């Protein structure tokens, strides 16, 4: 049974002030969407705060209860392609939600407000990774491995394009990272009235520049990561996973399906699931990676490379601050604070963290 955004144990990052404009949908637009998807009159709508980039609502309508999603951060043609794989995955026993199709057969309806997709609703919980048992962490690793295998079967040129034989990824240079930090420092300094966050961001940016300089010799050697490569979900983290009791009941949000190194998705998922302001829960990291490797035998070299590349990406990336100071969107301020603390702890324990990823 598919599931979508049920009860949550987490406190959403998004503040009421930040989401006011994001969550608006007019009665006229909602009525048009309900007609296009064939769900009848909508009796009640409720904004779901767990999403970060896109906006989600629970709809109680004549035809039942649904989750409506407005997608703003990926091209709609790519979204249609990605949603098209969910039927294949469901047919192969994976816990996914196939979208409701509109009257024209499309999974995405476009309005003046953006692109929308609709899913059936079922209960479940978003459980932060550190709240998973070791057994659940290992089981999650196995689920993701089976997901990768099944996506590889879908790469037949019809359901998904065939996997390319080679892959290159962008690596941020030291110079580019320093330039970004300097631009953001200038943006912080230009604030008319500095808030507590502004002052903390200014300190963090100075510290980050010092860290980049201290570790400049750790720049990844080239843009070709260690394989194997294949189709991946792209954003596996607790906000996109639903649990019913001890079982994983649904993998959500397929906006970012793309070809990546499998190890990249494994390492990123572990970082988001089991990393926080207090550092990594290394025991759960090891259990999770071990669960994956029990199904798909990723090499130690692939995992070492992925850990190194993700650490460098976090070291040289400032996306939460770019949302705040370039776009006026404060939705990710608290996430920046948490991730900054994790980055410092990670950098202080590089060998220990790498060992947890490769020892299983």
mmCIF file of C-alpha atoms in Angstrom:
data_model
loop_
_atom_site.group_PDB
_atom_site.id
_atom_site.type_symbol
_atom_site.label_atom_id
_atom_site.label_comp_id
_atom_site.label_asym_id
_atom_site.label_seq_id
_atom_site.Cartn_x
_atom_site.Cartn_y
_atom_site.Cartn_z
ATOM 1 C CA UNK A 1 0.000 0.000 0.000
ATOM 2 C CA UNK A 2 1.417 3.391 -0.890
ATOM 3 C CA UNK A 3 1.714 6.118 1.678
ATOM 4 C CA UNK A 4 2.226 9.835 1.786
ATOM 5 C CA UNK A 5 3.185 12.338 4.507
ATOM 6 C CA UNK A 6 1.559 11.011 7.622
ATOM 7 C CA UNK A 7 2.134 11.932 11.243
ATOM 8 C CA UNK A 8 5.636 13.205 11.928
ATOM 9 C CA UNK A 9 7.916 13.050 14.930
ATOM 10 C CA UNK A 10 9.984 15.991 13.769
ATOM 11 C CA UNK A 11 9.565 19.715 14.328
ATOM 12 C CA UNK A 12 9.596 21.330 10.860
ATOM 13 C CA UNK A 13 12.477 23.618 10.010
ATOM 14 C CA UNK A 14 10.228 25.951 8.077
ATOM 15 C CA UNK A 15 8.926 28.825 10.196
ATOM 16 C CA UNK A 16 5.461 30.269 9.795
ATOM 17 C CA UNK A 17 6.915 33.561 8.532
ATOM 18 C CA UNK A 18 8.999 31.848 5.866
ATOM 19 C CA UNK A 19 6.220 29.707 4.432
ATOM 20 C CA UNK A 20 3.361 32.233 4.310
ATOM 21 C CA UNK A 21 3.790 33.050 0.627
ATOM 22 C CA UNK A 22 4.904 29.585 -0.392
ATOM 23 C CA UNK A 23 1.818 27.740 0.789
ATOM 24 C CA UNK A 24 -0.831 29.910 -0.863
ATOM 25 C CA UNK A 25 -3.090 28.253 -3.408
ATOM 26 C CA UNK A 26 -6.275 29.974 -4.557
ATOM 27 C CA UNK A 27 -9.679 28.324 -4.426
ATOM 28 C CA UNK A 28 -9.948 28.724 -8.201
ATOM 29 C CA UNK A 29 -6.618 27.023 -8.849
ATOM 30 C CA UNK A 30 -7.398 24.199 -6.425
ATOM 31 C CA UNK A 31 -10.804 23.632 -8.019
ATOM 32 C CA UNK A 32 -9.185 23.431 -11.454
ATOM 33 C CA UNK A 33 -6.632 20.904 -10.223
ATOM 34 C CA UNK A 34 -9.333 18.792 -8.573
ATOM 35 C CA UNK A 35 -11.206 18.731 -11.878
ATOM 36 C CA UNK A 36 -8.103 17.841 -13.878
ATOM 37 C CA UNK A 37 -7.253 14.961 -11.539
ATOM 38 C CA UNK A 38 -10.886 13.844 -11.277
ATOM 39 C CA UNK A 39 -11.173 13.851 -7.486
ATOM 40 C CA UNK A 40 -14.340 15.926 -7.191
ATOM 41 C CA UNK A 41 -14.924 18.755 -4.740
ATOM 42 C CA UNK A 42 -12.185 19.393 -2.202
ATOM 43 C CA UNK A 43 -13.759 19.663 1.250
ATOM 44 C CA UNK A 44 -10.609 20.518 3.187
ATOM 45 C CA UNK A 45 -6.953 21.312 2.516
ATOM 46 C CA UNK A 46 -4.074 21.319 4.996
ATOM 47 C CA UNK A 47 -0.516 22.449 4.359
ATOM 48 C CA UNK A 48 2.106 19.811 5.203
ATOM 49 C CA UNK A 49 5.217 21.454 6.668
ATOM 50 C CA UNK A 50 7.712 18.595 6.286
ATOM 51 C CA UNK A 51 8.836 19.433 2.749
ATOM 52 C CA UNK A 52 11.731 21.837 2.257
ATOM 53 C CA UNK A 53 11.947 22.803 -1.413
ATOM 54 C CA UNK A 54 8.436 22.112 -2.705
ATOM 55 C CA UNK A 55 5.021 22.653 -1.144
ATOM 56 C CA UNK A 56 2.603 19.893 -0.131
ATOM 57 C CA UNK A 57 -0.998 19.746 1.027
ATOM 58 C CA UNK A 58 -3.324 17.082 2.310
ATOM 59 C CA UNK A 59 -6.616 17.198 0.418
ATOM 60 C CA UNK A 60 -9.856 15.650 1.665
ATOM 61 C CA UNK A 61 -12.049 15.373 -1.434
ATOM 62 C CA UNK A 62 -15.096 13.539 -2.729
ATOM 63 C CA UNK A 63 -12.928 10.750 -4.144
ATOM 64 C CA UNK A 64 -10.884 10.278 -0.968
ATOM 65 C CA UNK A 65 -7.789 11.699 0.708
ATOM 66 C CA UNK A 66 -4.758 12.738 -1.326
ATOM 67 C CA UNK A 67 -1.427 14.535 -1.154
ATOM 68 C CA UNK A 68 -0.999 17.429 -3.593
ATOM 69 C CA UNK A 69 2.498 18.630 -4.399
ATOM 70 C CA UNK A 70 3.600 21.822 -6.127
ATOM 71 C CA UNK A 71 7.019 21.280 -7.750
ATOM 72 C CA UNK A 72 9.145 24.358 -8.323
ATOM 73 C CA UNK A 73 12.755 23.184 -8.320
ATOM 74 C CA UNK A 74 12.999 20.734 -11.247
ATOM 75 C CA UNK A 75 11.918 21.016 -14.909
ATOM 76 C CA UNK A 76 8.440 19.580 -15.371
ATOM 77 C CA UNK A 77 9.451 17.334 -18.274
ATOM 78 C CA UNK A 78 12.056 15.712 -16.048
ATOM 79 C CA UNK A 79 9.447 15.360 -13.309
ATOM 80 C CA UNK A 80 7.102 13.576 -15.728
ATOM 81 C CA UNK A 81 9.906 11.192 -16.694
ATOM 82 C CA UNK A 82 10.736 10.499 -13.075
ATOM 83 C CA UNK A 83 7.145 9.878 -12.009
ATOM 84 C CA UNK A 84 6.780 7.518 -14.945
ATOM 85 C CA UNK A 85 9.116 5.010 -13.315
ATOM 86 C CA UNK A 86 6.999 4.581 -10.172
ATOM 87 C CA UNK A 87 4.607 2.088 -11.730
ATOM 88 C CA UNK A 88 7.558 -0.093 -12.737
ATOM 89 C CA UNK A 89 9.005 0.069 -9.224
ATOM 90 C CA UNK A 90 5.659 -0.728 -7.618
ATOM 91 C CA UNK A 91 5.183 -3.709 -9.913
ATOM 92 C CA UNK A 92 8.508 -5.037 -8.618
ATOM 93 C CA UNK A 93 7.429 -4.805 -4.995
ATOM 94 C CA UNK A 94 9.067 -1.547 -3.923
ATOM 95 C CA UNK A 95 7.169 0.705 -1.484
ATOM 96 C CA UNK A 96 6.339 3.658 -3.717
ATOM 97 C CA UNK A 97 3.293 5.815 -4.457
ATOM 98 C CA UNK A 98 2.255 5.826 -8.085
ATOM 99 C CA UNK A 99 0.804 9.246 -9.008
ATOM 100 C CA UNK A 100 -2.820 9.928 -9.839
ATOM 101 C CA UNK A 101 -3.059 10.637 -13.563
ATOM 102 C CA UNK A 102 -4.941 13.631 -14.904
ATOM 103 C CA UNK A 103 -7.665 13.333 -17.526
ATOM 104 C CA UNK A 104 -5.084 13.789 -20.297
ATOM 105 C CA UNK A 105 -3.005 10.892 -18.948
ATOM 106 C CA UNK A 106 -0.249 13.096 -17.531
ATOM 107 C CA UNK A 107 1.097 12.830 -13.987
ATOM 108 C CA UNK A 108 1.750 16.593 -13.896
ATOM 109 C CA UNK A 109 -0.808 19.386 -14.304
ATOM 110 C CA UNK A 110 0.472 22.862 -15.103
ATOM 111 C CA UNK A 111 -1.266 26.033 -13.924
ATOM 112 C CA UNK A 112 -0.217 29.653 -13.560
ATOM 113 C CA UNK A 113 0.983 28.697 -10.072
ATOM 114 C CA UNK A 114 3.341 25.955 -11.242
ATOM 115 C CA UNK A 115 3.391 22.210 -11.824
ATOM 116 C CA UNK A 116 1.333 19.915 -9.605
ATOM 117 C CA UNK A 117 1.214 16.173 -9.010
ATOM 118 C CA UNK A 118 -1.196 14.183 -6.865
ATOM 119 C CA UNK A 119 -0.767 10.973 -4.861
ATOM 120 C CA UNK A 120 -3.014 8.713 -2.803
ATOM 121 C CA UNK A 121 -2.758 9.158 0.958
ATOM 122 C CA UNK A 122 -1.988 6.605 3.657
ATOM 123 C CA UNK A 123 -0.700 6.962 7.200
ATOM 124 C CA UNK A 124 2.918 6.703 8.220
ATOM 125 C CA UNK A 125 5.667 8.452 10.157
ATOM 126 C CA UNK A 126 8.757 10.419 9.166
ATOM 127 C CA UNK A 127 11.354 9.123 11.627
ATOM 128 C CA UNK A 128 14.700 10.931 11.987
ATOM 129 C CA UNK A 129 17.576 8.556 11.361
ATOM 130 C CA UNK A 130 18.937 8.576 14.886
ATOM 131 C CA UNK A 131 15.535 7.340 16.094
ATOM 132 C CA UNK A 132 15.806 4.223 13.924
ATOM 133 C CA UNK A 133 16.968 1.051 15.622
ATOM 134 C CA UNK A 134 20.166 -0.535 14.373
ATOM 135 C CA UNK A 135 18.026 -3.189 12.717
ATOM 136 C CA UNK A 136 15.938 -0.538 10.943
ATOM 137 C CA UNK A 137 19.106 1.273 9.845
ATOM 138 C CA UNK A 138 20.434 -1.935 8.310
ATOM 139 C CA UNK A 139 17.055 -2.684 6.727
ATOM 140 C CA UNK A 140 16.984 0.801 5.209
ATOM 141 C CA UNK A 141 20.362 0.159 3.603
ATOM 142 C CA UNK A 142 19.022 -3.043 2.090
ATOM 143 C CA UNK A 143 15.912 -1.251 0.802
ATOM 144 C CA UNK A 144 18.053 1.336 -0.980
ATOM 145 C CA UNK A 145 20.234 -1.349 -2.528
ATOM 146 C CA UNK A 146 17.157 -3.123 -3.898
ATOM 147 C CA UNK A 147 15.873 0.213 -5.149
ATOM 148 C CA UNK A 148 19.114 0.749 -7.082
ATOM 149 C CA UNK A 149 18.948 -2.737 -8.560
ATOM 150 C CA UNK A 150 15.341 -2.264 -9.667
ATOM 151 C CA UNK A 151 16.098 1.142 -11.180
ATOM 152 C CA UNK A 152 18.889 -0.527 -13.151
ATOM 153 C CA UNK A 153 16.292 -2.898 -14.611
ATOM 154 C CA UNK A 154 14.177 0.138 -15.595
ATOM 155 C CA UNK A 155 17.090 1.651 -17.535
ATOM 156 C CA UNK A 156 16.001 -0.113 -20.719
ATOM 157 C CA UNK A 157 15.764 2.975 -22.907
ATOM 158 C CA UNK A 158 11.971 3.114 -22.526
ATOM 159 C CA UNK A 159 11.164 3.461 -18.830
ATOM 160 C CA UNK A 160 14.445 5.309 -18.191
ATOM 161 C CA UNK A 161 17.330 6.158 -20.522
ATOM 162 C CA UNK A 162 20.209 3.715 -20.518
ATOM 163 C CA UNK A 163 22.981 4.359 -18.014
ATOM 164 C CA UNK A 164 25.979 6.166 -19.560
ATOM 165 C CA UNK A 165 29.315 4.382 -19.490
ATOM 166 C CA UNK A 166 31.167 7.314 -17.919
ATOM 167 C CA UNK A 167 30.246 10.064 -15.514
ATOM 168 C CA UNK A 168 31.779 13.352 -14.432
ATOM 169 C CA UNK A 169 30.646 15.532 -11.532
ATOM 170 C CA UNK A 170 31.406 19.131 -10.680
ATOM 171 C CA UNK A 171 34.113 19.695 -8.078
ATOM 172 C CA UNK A 172 34.191 23.145 -6.500
ATOM 173 C CA UNK A 173 37.677 24.633 -6.629
ATOM 174 C CA UNK A 174 39.253 26.360 -3.638
ATOM 175 C CA UNK A 175 39.120 29.686 -5.460
ATOM 176 C CA UNK A 176 35.435 29.342 -6.320
ATOM 177 C CA UNK A 177 34.562 28.358 -2.759
ATOM 178 C CA UNK A 178 36.438 31.326 -1.301
ATOM 179 C CA UNK A 179 34.766 33.688 -3.774
ATOM 180 C CA UNK A 180 31.332 32.411 -2.744
ATOM 181 C CA UNK A 181 32.183 32.859 0.923
ATOM 182 C CA UNK A 182 33.429 36.396 0.318
ATOM 183 C CA UNK A 183 30.289 37.360 -1.630
ATOM 184 C CA UNK A 184 28.094 36.037 1.150
ATOM 185 C CA UNK A 185 30.186 37.801 3.791
ATOM 186 C CA UNK A 186 29.590 41.053 1.919
ATOM 187 C CA UNK A 187 25.853 40.313 1.763
ATOM 188 C CA UNK A 188 25.771 39.685 5.515
ATOM 189 C CA UNK A 189 27.682 42.901 6.222
ATOM 190 C CA UNK A 190 25.227 44.844 4.048
ATOM 191 C CA UNK A 191 22.224 43.989 6.242
ATOM 192 C CA UNK A 192 20.616 47.140 7.628
ATOM 193 C CA UNK A 193 20.042 45.641 11.047
ATOM 194 C CA UNK A 194 22.049 42.527 11.842
ATOM 195 C CA UNK A 195 20.063 39.726 13.453
ATOM 196 C CA UNK A 196 21.497 37.049 15.711
ATOM 197 C CA UNK A 197 21.607 34.729 12.695
ATOM 198 C CA UNK A 198 23.448 37.363 10.634
ATOM 199 C CA UNK A 199 26.122 37.666 13.290
ATOM 200 C CA UNK A 200 26.471 33.895 13.566
ATOM 201 C CA UNK A 201 26.642 33.572 9.768
ATOM 202 C CA UNK A 202 29.439 36.148 9.600
ATOM 203 C CA UNK A 203 31.473 34.155 12.127
ATOM 204 C CA UNK A 204 30.707 30.881 10.345
ATOM 205 C CA UNK A 205 31.830 32.249 6.983
ATOM 206 C CA UNK A 206 35.175 33.379 8.390
ATOM 207 C CA UNK A 207 35.666 29.974 9.998
ATOM 208 C CA UNK A 208 34.717 28.219 6.779
ATOM 209 C CA UNK A 209 37.274 30.181 4.769
ATOM 210 C CA UNK A 210 39.937 29.188 7.269
ATOM 211 C CA UNK A 211 38.880 25.521 6.999
ATOM 212 C CA UNK A 212 38.995 25.631 3.201
ATOM 213 C CA UNK A 213 42.493 27.116 3.289
ATOM 214 C CA UNK A 214 43.666 24.541 5.821
ATOM 215 C CA UNK A 215 42.381 21.616 3.726
ATOM 216 C CA UNK A 216 43.028 22.942 0.217
ATOM 217 C CA UNK A 217 45.295 19.968 -0.502
ATOM 218 C CA UNK A 218 42.310 17.600 -0.007
ATOM 219 C CA UNK A 219 40.543 18.797 -3.156
ATOM 220 C CA UNK A 220 39.289 15.694 -5.028
ATOM 221 C CA UNK A 221 41.831 14.783 -7.679
ATOM 222 C CA UNK A 222 39.429 14.830 -10.656
ATOM 223 C CA UNK A 223 35.795 15.033 -11.706
ATOM 224 C CA UNK A 224 35.331 11.312 -12.339
ATOM 225 C CA UNK A 225 34.076 9.514 -9.228
ATOM 226 C CA UNK A 226 34.614 5.833 -8.536
ATOM 227 C CA UNK A 227 31.757 3.688 -9.900
ATOM 228 C CA UNK A 228 29.561 1.789 -10.312
ATOM 229 C CA UNK A 229 27.006 4.309 -11.566
ATOM 230 C CA UNK A 230 23.291 3.995 -12.066
ATOM 231 C CA UNK A 231 19.882 5.588 -11.666
ATOM 232 C CA UNK A 232 19.289 6.817 -8.125
ATOM 233 C CA UNK A 233 16.542 8.562 -6.148
ATOM 234 C CA UNK A 234 18.609 11.665 -5.379
ATOM 235 C CA UNK A 235 17.101 12.793 -2.072
ATOM 236 C CA UNK A 236 16.747 9.860 0.289
ATOM 237 C CA UNK A 237 16.289 11.314 3.766
ATOM 238 C CA UNK A 238 13.771 10.984 6.568
ATOM 239 C CA UNK A 239 11.386 13.615 5.193
ATOM 240 C CA UNK A 240 11.029 11.417 2.099
ATOM 241 C CA UNK A 241 10.610 8.106 3.923
ATOM 242 C CA UNK A 242 7.506 6.812 5.690
ATOM 243 C CA UNK A 243 7.510 4.077 8.295
ATOM 244 C CA UNK A 244 4.569 2.022 9.527
ATOM 245 C CA UNK A 245 5.676 0.500 12.784
ATOM 246 C CA UNK A 246 9.097 -0.999 12.171
ATOM 247 C CA UNK A 247 8.607 -1.336 8.397
ATOM 248 C CA UNK A 248 9.469 1.114 5.644
ATOM 249 C CA UNK A 249 6.113 1.781 3.946
ATOM 250 C CA UNK A 250 6.913 4.388 1.282
ATOM 251 C CA UNK A 251 9.750 6.147 -0.492
ATOM 252 C CA UNK A 252 8.533 9.616 -1.501
ATOM 253 C CA UNK A 253 9.545 12.566 -3.681
ATOM 254 C CA UNK A 254 11.038 11.358 -6.941
ATOM 255 C CA UNK A 255 11.904 14.792 -8.325
ATOM 256 C CA UNK A 256 15.668 14.263 -8.461
ATOM 257 C CA UNK A 257 16.025 10.867 -10.115
ATOM 258 C CA UNK A 258 19.314 10.883 -12.042
ATOM 259 C CA UNK A 259 22.411 8.814 -12.783
ATOM 260 C CA UNK A 260 24.974 9.035 -9.986
ATOM 261 C CA UNK A 261 27.584 6.832 -8.354
ATOM 262 C CA UNK A 262 25.696 4.412 -6.124
ATOM 263 C CA UNK A 263 28.160 5.162 -3.332
ATOM 264 C CA UNK A 264 27.272 8.848 -3.544
ATOM 265 C CA UNK A 265 23.630 8.137 -2.717
ATOM 266 C CA UNK A 266 24.598 5.723 0.049
ATOM 267 C CA UNK A 267 26.936 8.219 1.706
ATOM 268 C CA UNK A 268 24.632 11.216 1.286
ATOM 269 C CA UNK A 269 21.686 9.280 2.707
ATOM 270 C CA UNK A 270 23.722 8.221 5.726
ATOM 271 C CA UNK A 271 24.915 11.781 6.294
ATOM 272 C CA UNK A 272 21.402 13.247 6.217
ATOM 273 C CA UNK A 273 19.900 10.377 8.215
ATOM 274 C CA UNK A 274 22.560 9.891 10.862
ATOM 275 C CA UNK A 275 24.439 13.201 10.984
ATOM 276 C CA UNK A 276 23.451 16.159 13.135
ATOM 277 C CA UNK A 277 24.768 18.996 15.246
ATOM 278 C CA UNK A 278 26.424 16.462 17.560
ATOM 279 C CA UNK A 279 28.193 14.706 14.684
ATOM 280 C CA UNK A 280 27.554 11.296 13.149
ATOM 281 C CA UNK A 281 25.907 8.353 14.841
ATOM 282 C CA UNK A 282 28.697 6.119 13.568
ATOM 283 C CA UNK A 283 27.113 2.900 14.830
ATOM 284 C CA UNK A 284 24.019 3.505 12.722
ATOM 285 C CA UNK A 285 26.125 4.619 9.761
ATOM 286 C CA UNK A 286 27.961 1.292 9.862
ATOM 287 C CA UNK A 287 24.713 -0.680 10.201
ATOM 288 C CA UNK A 288 23.134 1.188 7.305
ATOM 289 C CA UNK A 289 26.104 0.728 4.963
ATOM 290 C CA UNK A 290 26.393 -2.911 5.980
ATOM 291 C CA UNK A 291 22.738 -3.446 5.083
ATOM 292 C CA UNK A 292 23.345 -1.950 1.653
ATOM 293 C CA UNK A 293 26.507 -3.968 1.009
ATOM 294 C CA UNK A 294 24.727 -7.186 1.977
ATOM 295 C CA UNK A 295 22.642 -6.707 -1.193
ATOM 296 C CA UNK A 296 24.949 -4.703 -3.483
ATOM 297 C CA UNK A 297 28.696 -5.227 -2.871
ATOM 298 C CA UNK A 298 30.028 -1.663 -3.057
ATOM 299 C CA UNK A 299 33.821 -1.557 -2.917
ATOM 300 C CA UNK A 300 35.757 0.144 -0.160
ATOM 301 C CA UNK A 301 37.370 2.380 -2.801
ATOM 302 C CA UNK A 302 33.940 3.582 -3.983
ATOM 303 C CA UNK A 303 32.828 4.389 -0.436
ATOM 304 C CA UNK A 304 36.078 6.161 0.452
ATOM 305 C CA UNK A 305 35.797 8.261 -2.684
ATOM 306 C CA UNK A 306 32.149 9.131 -2.002
ATOM 307 C CA UNK A 307 32.822 10.097 1.626
ATOM 308 C CA UNK A 308 35.711 12.311 0.546
ATOM 309 C CA UNK A 309 33.701 13.994 -2.213
ATOM 310 C CA UNK A 310 30.661 14.624 -0.026
ATOM 311 C CA UNK A 311 32.804 16.127 2.740
ATOM 312 C CA UNK A 312 34.450 18.445 0.191
ATOM 313 C CA UNK A 313 31.059 19.394 -1.213
ATOM 314 C CA UNK A 314 29.777 20.300 2.261
ATOM 315 C CA UNK A 315 32.974 22.214 2.989
ATOM 316 C CA UNK A 316 32.678 24.352 -0.152
ATOM 317 C CA UNK A 317 28.898 24.741 -0.384
ATOM 318 C CA UNK A 318 26.764 27.524 1.127
ATOM 319 C CA UNK A 319 23.350 26.804 -0.367
ATOM 320 C CA UNK A 320 21.312 27.620 2.756
ATOM 321 C CA UNK A 321 22.950 31.045 3.039
ATOM 322 C CA UNK A 322 22.473 31.623 -0.682
ATOM 323 C CA UNK A 323 18.731 31.062 -0.230
ATOM 324 C CA UNK A 324 18.661 33.580 2.616
ATOM 325 C CA UNK A 325 20.855 36.333 1.244
ATOM 326 C CA UNK A 326 20.314 35.915 -2.516
ATOM 327 C CA UNK A 327 16.612 34.991 -2.528
ATOM 328 C CA UNK A 328 15.341 36.361 0.769
ATOM 329 C CA UNK A 329 14.205 32.864 1.808
ATOM 330 C CA UNK A 330 14.904 32.121 5.473
ATOM 331 C CA UNK A 331 13.441 28.595 5.360
ATOM 332 C CA UNK A 332 16.799 26.881 5.703
ATOM 333 C CA UNK A 333 18.458 28.983 8.431
ATOM 334 C CA UNK A 334 18.142 26.341 11.128
ATOM 335 C CA UNK A 335 19.368 23.662 8.746
ATOM 336 C CA UNK A 336 22.492 25.736 8.096
ATOM 337 C CA UNK A 337 23.200 25.952 11.818
ATOM 338 C CA UNK A 338 22.888 22.183 12.226
ATOM 339 C CA UNK A 339 24.921 21.349 9.127
ATOM 340 C CA UNK A 340 27.670 23.785 10.081
ATOM 341 C CA UNK A 341 28.091 22.072 13.444
ATOM 342 C CA UNK A 342 28.204 18.659 11.721
ATOM 343 C CA UNK A 343 30.802 19.875 9.223
ATOM 344 C CA UNK A 344 33.168 20.988 11.990
ATOM 345 C CA UNK A 345 32.821 17.686 13.856
ATOM 346 C CA UNK A 346 33.234 15.738 10.615
ATOM 347 C CA UNK A 347 36.350 17.672 9.657
ATOM 348 C CA UNK A 348 37.871 17.032 13.078
ATOM 349 C CA UNK A 349 37.262 13.266 12.679
ATOM 350 C CA UNK A 350 37.769 12.554 8.986
ATOM 351 C CA UNK A 351 39.473 9.191 9.463
ATOM 352 C CA UNK A 352 36.988 8.003 12.072
ATOM 353 C CA UNK A 353 34.005 8.852 9.877
ATOM 354 C CA UNK A 354 35.543 7.191 6.821
ATOM 355 C CA UNK A 355 36.209 4.045 8.853
ATOM 356 C CA UNK A 356 32.536 3.813 9.869
ATOM 357 C CA UNK A 357 31.486 3.912 6.203
ATOM 358 C CA UNK A 358 33.971 1.270 5.074
ATOM 359 C CA UNK A 359 34.193 -1.158 7.986
ATOM 360 C CA UNK A 360 30.879 -2.962 7.425
#
